[in-house]
Coordinates of C-alpha atoms and ligand atoms in Angstrom, one line a residue:
X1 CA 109.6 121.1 64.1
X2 CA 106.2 122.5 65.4
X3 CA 104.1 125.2 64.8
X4 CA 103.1 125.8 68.7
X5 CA 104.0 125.4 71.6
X6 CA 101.8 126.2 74.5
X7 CA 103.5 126.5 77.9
X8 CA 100.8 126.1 80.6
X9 CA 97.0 124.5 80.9
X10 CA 95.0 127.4 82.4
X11 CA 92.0 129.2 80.8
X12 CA 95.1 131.0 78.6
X13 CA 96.6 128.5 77.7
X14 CA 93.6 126.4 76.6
X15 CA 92.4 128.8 74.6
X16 CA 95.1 129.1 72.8
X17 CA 95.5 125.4 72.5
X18 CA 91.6 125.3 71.1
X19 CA 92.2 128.4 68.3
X20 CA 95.6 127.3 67.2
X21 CA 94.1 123.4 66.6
X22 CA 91.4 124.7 64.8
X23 CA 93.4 126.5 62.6
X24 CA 95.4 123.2 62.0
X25 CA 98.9 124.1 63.5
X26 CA 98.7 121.0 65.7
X27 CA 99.4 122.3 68.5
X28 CA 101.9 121.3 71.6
X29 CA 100.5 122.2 75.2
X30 CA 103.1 121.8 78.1
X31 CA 100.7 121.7 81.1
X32 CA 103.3 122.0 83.7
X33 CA 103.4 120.5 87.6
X34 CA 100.0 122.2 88.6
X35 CA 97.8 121.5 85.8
X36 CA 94.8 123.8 84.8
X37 CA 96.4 125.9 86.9
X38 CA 94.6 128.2 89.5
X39 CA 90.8 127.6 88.4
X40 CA 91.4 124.2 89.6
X41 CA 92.0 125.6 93.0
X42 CA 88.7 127.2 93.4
X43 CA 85.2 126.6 93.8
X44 CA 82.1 128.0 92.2
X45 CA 82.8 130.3 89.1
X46 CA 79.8 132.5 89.0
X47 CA 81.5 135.2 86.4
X48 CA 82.2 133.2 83.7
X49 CA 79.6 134.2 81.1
X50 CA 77.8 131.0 79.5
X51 CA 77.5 129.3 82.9
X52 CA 74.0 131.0 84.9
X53 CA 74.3 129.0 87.7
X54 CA 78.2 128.6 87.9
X55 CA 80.7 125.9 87.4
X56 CA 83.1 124.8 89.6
X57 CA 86.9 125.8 88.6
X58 CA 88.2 122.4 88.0
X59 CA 84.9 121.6 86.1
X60 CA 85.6 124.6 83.9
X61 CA 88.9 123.4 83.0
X62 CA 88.0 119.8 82.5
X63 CA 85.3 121.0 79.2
X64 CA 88.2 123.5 77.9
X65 CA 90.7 120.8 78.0
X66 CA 88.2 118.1 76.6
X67 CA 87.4 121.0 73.7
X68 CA 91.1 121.3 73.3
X69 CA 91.8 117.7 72.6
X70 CA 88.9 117.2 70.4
X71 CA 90.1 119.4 67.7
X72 CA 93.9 117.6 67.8
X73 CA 96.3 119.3 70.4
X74 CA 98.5 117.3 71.6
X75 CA 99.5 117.3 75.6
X76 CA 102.5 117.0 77.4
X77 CA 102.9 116.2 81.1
X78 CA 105.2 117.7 83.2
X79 CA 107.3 121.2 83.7
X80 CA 109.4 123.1 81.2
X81 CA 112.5 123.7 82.6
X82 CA 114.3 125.8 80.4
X83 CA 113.9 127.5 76.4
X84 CA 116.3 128.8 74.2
X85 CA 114.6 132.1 72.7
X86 CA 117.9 133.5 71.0
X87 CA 117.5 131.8 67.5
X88 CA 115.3 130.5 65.5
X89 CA 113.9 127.9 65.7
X90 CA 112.8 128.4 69.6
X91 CA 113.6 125.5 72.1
X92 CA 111.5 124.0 74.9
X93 CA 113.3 121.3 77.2
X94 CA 110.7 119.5 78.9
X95 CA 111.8 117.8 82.8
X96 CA 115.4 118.6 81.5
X97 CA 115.4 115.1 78.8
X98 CA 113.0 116.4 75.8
X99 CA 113.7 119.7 74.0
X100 CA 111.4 120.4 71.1
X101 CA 111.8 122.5 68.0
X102 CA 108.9 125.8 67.7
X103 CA 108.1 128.3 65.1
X104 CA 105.9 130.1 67.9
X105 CA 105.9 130.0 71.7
X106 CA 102.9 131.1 73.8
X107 CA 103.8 131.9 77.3
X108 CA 100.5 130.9 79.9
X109 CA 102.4 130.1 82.6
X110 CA 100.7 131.9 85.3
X111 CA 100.9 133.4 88.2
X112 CA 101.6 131.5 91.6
X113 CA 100.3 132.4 95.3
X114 CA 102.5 135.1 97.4
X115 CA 103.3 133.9 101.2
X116 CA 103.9 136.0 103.8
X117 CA 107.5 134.6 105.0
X118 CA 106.9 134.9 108.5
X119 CA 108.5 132.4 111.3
X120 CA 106.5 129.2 111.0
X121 CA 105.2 129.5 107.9
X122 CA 107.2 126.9 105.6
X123 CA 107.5 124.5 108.6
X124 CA 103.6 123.9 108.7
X125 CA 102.9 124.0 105.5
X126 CA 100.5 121.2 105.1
X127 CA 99.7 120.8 108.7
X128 CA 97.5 123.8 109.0
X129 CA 98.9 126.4 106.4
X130 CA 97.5 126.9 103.0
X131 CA 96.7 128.8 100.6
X132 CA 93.6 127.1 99.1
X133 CA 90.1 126.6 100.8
X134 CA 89.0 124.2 98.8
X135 CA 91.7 121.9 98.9
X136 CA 92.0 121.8 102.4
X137 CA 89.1 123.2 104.2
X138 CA 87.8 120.0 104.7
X139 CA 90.0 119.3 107.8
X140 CA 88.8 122.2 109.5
X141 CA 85.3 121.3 110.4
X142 CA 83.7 122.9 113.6
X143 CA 87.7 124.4 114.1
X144 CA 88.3 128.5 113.9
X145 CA 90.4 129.6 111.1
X146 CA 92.8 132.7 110.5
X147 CA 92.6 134.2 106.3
X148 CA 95.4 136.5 106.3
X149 CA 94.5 139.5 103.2
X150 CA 91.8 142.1 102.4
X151 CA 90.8 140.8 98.5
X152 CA 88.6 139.3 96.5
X153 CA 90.7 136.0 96.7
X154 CA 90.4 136.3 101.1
X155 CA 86.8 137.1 100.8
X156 CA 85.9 133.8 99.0
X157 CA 88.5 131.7 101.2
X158 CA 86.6 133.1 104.3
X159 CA 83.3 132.5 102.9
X160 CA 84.0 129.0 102.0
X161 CA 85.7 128.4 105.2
X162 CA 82.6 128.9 106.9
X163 CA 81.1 126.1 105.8
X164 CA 83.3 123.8 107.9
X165 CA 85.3 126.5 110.5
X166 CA 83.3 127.3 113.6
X167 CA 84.6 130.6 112.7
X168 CA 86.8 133.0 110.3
X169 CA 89.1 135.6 111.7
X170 CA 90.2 137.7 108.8
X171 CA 93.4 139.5 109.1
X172 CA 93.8 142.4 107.5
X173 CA 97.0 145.1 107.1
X174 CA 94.6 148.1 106.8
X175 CA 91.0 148.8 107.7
X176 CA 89.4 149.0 104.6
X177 CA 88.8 146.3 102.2
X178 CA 90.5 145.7 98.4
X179 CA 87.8 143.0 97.6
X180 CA 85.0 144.0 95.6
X181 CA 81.8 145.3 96.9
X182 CA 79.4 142.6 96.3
X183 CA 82.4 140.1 98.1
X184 CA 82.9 142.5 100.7
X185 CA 78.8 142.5 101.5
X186 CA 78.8 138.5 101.8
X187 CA 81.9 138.9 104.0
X188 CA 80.0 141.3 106.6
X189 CA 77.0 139.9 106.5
X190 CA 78.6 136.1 107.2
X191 CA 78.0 135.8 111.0
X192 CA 80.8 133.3 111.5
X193 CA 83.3 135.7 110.1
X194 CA 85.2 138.4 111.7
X195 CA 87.2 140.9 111.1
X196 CA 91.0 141.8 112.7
X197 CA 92.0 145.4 111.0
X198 CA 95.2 147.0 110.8
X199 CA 97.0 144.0 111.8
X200 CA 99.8 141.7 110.1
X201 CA 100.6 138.2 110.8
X202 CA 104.0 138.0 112.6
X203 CA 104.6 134.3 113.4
X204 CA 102.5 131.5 112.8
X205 CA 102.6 128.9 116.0
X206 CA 102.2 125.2 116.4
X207 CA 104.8 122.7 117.1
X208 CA 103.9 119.9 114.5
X209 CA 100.7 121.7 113.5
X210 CA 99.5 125.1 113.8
X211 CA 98.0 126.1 117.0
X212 CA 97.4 130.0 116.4
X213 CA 99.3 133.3 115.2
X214 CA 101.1 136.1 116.8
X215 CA 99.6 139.5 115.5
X216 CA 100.8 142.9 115.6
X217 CA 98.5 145.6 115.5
X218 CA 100.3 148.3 113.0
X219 CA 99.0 151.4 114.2
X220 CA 99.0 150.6 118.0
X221 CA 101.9 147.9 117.5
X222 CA 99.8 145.6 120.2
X223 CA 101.2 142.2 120.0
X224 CA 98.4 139.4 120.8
X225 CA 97.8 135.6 120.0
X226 CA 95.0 134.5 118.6
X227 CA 94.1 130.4 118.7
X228 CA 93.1 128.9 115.2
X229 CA 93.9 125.4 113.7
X230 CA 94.6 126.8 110.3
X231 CA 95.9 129.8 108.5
X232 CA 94.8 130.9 104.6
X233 CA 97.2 133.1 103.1
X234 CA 95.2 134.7 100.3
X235 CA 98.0 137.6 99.7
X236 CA 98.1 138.1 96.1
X237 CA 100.2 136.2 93.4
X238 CA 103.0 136.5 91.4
X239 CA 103.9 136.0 87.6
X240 CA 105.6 132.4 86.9
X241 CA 108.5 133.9 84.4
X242 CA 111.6 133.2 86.0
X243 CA 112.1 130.3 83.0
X244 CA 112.5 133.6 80.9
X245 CA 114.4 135.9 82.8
X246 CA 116.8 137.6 80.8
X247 CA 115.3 136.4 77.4
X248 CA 111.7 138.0 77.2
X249 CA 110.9 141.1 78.4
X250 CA 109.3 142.0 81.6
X251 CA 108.5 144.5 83.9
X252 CA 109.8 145.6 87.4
X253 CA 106.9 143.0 88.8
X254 CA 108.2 140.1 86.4
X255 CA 104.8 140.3 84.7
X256 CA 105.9 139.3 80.7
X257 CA 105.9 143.0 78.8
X258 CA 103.1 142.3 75.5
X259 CA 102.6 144.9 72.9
X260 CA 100.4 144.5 69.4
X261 CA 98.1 142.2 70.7
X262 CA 99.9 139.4 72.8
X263 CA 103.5 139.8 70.9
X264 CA 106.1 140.0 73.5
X265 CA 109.8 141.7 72.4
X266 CA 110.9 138.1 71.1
X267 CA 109.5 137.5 67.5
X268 CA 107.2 134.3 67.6
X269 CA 107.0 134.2 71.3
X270 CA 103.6 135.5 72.7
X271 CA 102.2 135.6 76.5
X272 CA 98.5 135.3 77.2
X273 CA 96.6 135.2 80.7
X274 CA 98.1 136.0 84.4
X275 CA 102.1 135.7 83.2
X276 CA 101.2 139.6 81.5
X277 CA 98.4 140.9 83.4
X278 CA 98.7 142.3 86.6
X279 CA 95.9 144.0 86.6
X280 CA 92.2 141.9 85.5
X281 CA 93.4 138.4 86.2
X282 CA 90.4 136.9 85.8
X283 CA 89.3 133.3 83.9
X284 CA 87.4 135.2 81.1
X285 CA 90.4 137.9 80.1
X286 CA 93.1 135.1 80.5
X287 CA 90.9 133.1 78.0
X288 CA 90.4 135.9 75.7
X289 CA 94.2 136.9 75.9
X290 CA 94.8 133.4 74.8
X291 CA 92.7 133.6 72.0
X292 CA 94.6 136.9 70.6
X293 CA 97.7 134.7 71.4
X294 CA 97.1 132.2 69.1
X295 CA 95.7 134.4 66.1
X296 CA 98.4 136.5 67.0
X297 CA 100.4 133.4 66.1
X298 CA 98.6 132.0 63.3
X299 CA 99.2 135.3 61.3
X300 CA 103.3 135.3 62.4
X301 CA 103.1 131.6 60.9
X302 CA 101.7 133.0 57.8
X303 CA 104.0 135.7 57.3
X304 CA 106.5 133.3 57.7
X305 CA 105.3 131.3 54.0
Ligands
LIG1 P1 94.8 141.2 95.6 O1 96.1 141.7 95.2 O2 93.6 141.9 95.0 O3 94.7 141.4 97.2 C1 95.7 141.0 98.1 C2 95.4 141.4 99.5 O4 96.4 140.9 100.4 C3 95.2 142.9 99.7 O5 94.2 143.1 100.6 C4 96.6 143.2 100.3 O6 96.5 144.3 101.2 C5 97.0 142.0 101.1 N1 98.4 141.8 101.2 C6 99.3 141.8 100.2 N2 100.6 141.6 100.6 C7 100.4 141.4 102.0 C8 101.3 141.0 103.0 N3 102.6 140.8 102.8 N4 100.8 140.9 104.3 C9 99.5 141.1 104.5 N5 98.6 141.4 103.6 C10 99.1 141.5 102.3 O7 94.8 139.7 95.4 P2 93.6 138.6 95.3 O8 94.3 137.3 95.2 O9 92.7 138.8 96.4 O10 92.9 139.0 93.9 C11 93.6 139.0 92.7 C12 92.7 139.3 91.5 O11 91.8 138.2 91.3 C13 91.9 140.5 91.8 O12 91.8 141.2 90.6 C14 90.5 140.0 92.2 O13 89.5 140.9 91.9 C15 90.5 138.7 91.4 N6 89.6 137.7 92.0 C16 88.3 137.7 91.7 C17 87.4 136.8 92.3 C18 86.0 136.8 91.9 O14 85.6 137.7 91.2 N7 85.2 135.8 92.3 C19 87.9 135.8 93.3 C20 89.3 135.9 93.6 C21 90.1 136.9 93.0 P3 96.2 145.8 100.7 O15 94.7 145.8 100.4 O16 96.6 146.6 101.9 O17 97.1 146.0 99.5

């Protein structure tokens, strides 16, 4: 039987993993298919205090893992596909064959990204869609480049784009702006980036790989092509929770419900980073969260005697 389980290796879930094997509950940490989850999708972290000239994302994760195994957690590759939260003790099945025995859960599964489920979209996945710039933005050099959304996330995918496109048509479904200011002023100033407003993404073309999009102006309702090699959908995300539908509590969103601290409805189960929080999603308050998980946790296992 264990102490804690840790479902998920992102700043969250690390966190917890580094509190919890400091207090000396040895720890489990599932790190599921994508491990060290989002971070390791991005480039340069400049707001993540303790770092004055930024880490990359994978970097980041690498030390919090590394800090995580020096004080004793033990990791486990591979997905969690499905828990038992109705009695005590919990269940975690691991790839369907392993199922291990928990006093506590923590939930830091996540969030995933949102596509826009237009014609052509699934079909070219790989061969010109994407929805990370510094995975694949390599291919693209001296080629023009469609980033479909108006946030933060868009912003930096257009701005690193740049350093390989010949140039960044950003399409957006209004004509203002969700990103923050200081992403939105790197945005405008960046001469090889442009701007399409009020316009969605209605079919992605290419036969094999992508050749350009069909837009459609929303307040005119213009159709028009525009030629690209590659499209960045940088849409939002959603909460990965559908392993606990109908066990843990969540809202109309999905996002895991947490009151007093990071306690979710289910006693000993607790969710930390992007799985409850809709609303900061950021590396710092996911790593925080985790660290209220696990204390959160570590006085549950005392109660317990
Ligand atoms: P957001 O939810 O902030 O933005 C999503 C964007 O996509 C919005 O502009 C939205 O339009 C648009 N959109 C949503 N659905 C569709 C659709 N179906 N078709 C077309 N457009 C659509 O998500 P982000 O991933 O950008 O950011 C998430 C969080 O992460 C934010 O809190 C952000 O601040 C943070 N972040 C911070 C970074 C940093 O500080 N360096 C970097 C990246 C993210 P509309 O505006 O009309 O709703």
């Amino acid at each position: 039987m264990q102490n804690v389980v840790i479902i998920g290796s992102g700043p969250a879930g690390l966190t917890a993993a580094i509190y919890t094997a400091r207090a000396n509950l040895k720890p489990v940490l599932i790190q599921g298919a994508h491990a060290g989850g989002q971070l390791t999708l991005t480039t340069e972290v400049e707001n993540y205090p303790g770092f004055r000239h930024a880490i990359l994302g994978p970097d980041l994760i690498t030390e919090m893992r590394a800090q995580a195994e020096r004080f004793g957690t033990e990791f486990i590759a591979g997905d969690v596909t499905s828990v038992d939260l109705k009695t005590l003790p919990l269940h975690v099945t691991v790839e369907g064959e392993q199922t291990i025995d928990t006093k506590t859960l923590i939930i830091a599964t996540g969030a995933s990204a949102i596509w826009l489920g237009v014609p052509g979209e699934t079909v070219l996945m790989g061969h010109g869609v994407s929805s990370c710039a510094t995975c694949d933005g390599f291919f693209f050099r001296g080629q023009e480049l469609v980033v479909v959304g108006g946030g933060d996330t868009a912003m930096e995918e257009a701005n690193f784009l740049t350093r390989f496109a010949s140039k960044v048509s950003v399409v957006h479904r209004r004509d203002k702006l969700r990103a923050s200011k200081i992403m939105q002023d790197r945005a405008f100033k960046n001469e090889k980036i442009a701007f399409v407003w009020n316009s969605v993404v209605e079919e992605i073309l290419g036969k094999g790989v992508v050749t350009g999009v069909r837009l459609r102006n929303i307040v005119t309702g213009h159709i028009s092509e525009l030629k690209c090699a590659g499209v960045f959908v940088a849409i939002g995300h959603s909460p990965n929770t559908r392993l606990f539908e109908g066990q843990v509590e969540m809202d109309g969103r999905g996002y895991i419900v947490t009151k007093h601290g990071m306690a979710t409805n289910v006693p000993g189960v607790y969710a930390a980073g992007d799985v409850q929080d809709i609303h900061y999603r950021q590396a710092i308050t996911a790593a925080g969260s985790g660290c209220m998980a696990a204390m959160d946790a570590e006085r549950y296992l005392e109660g317990l005697g």
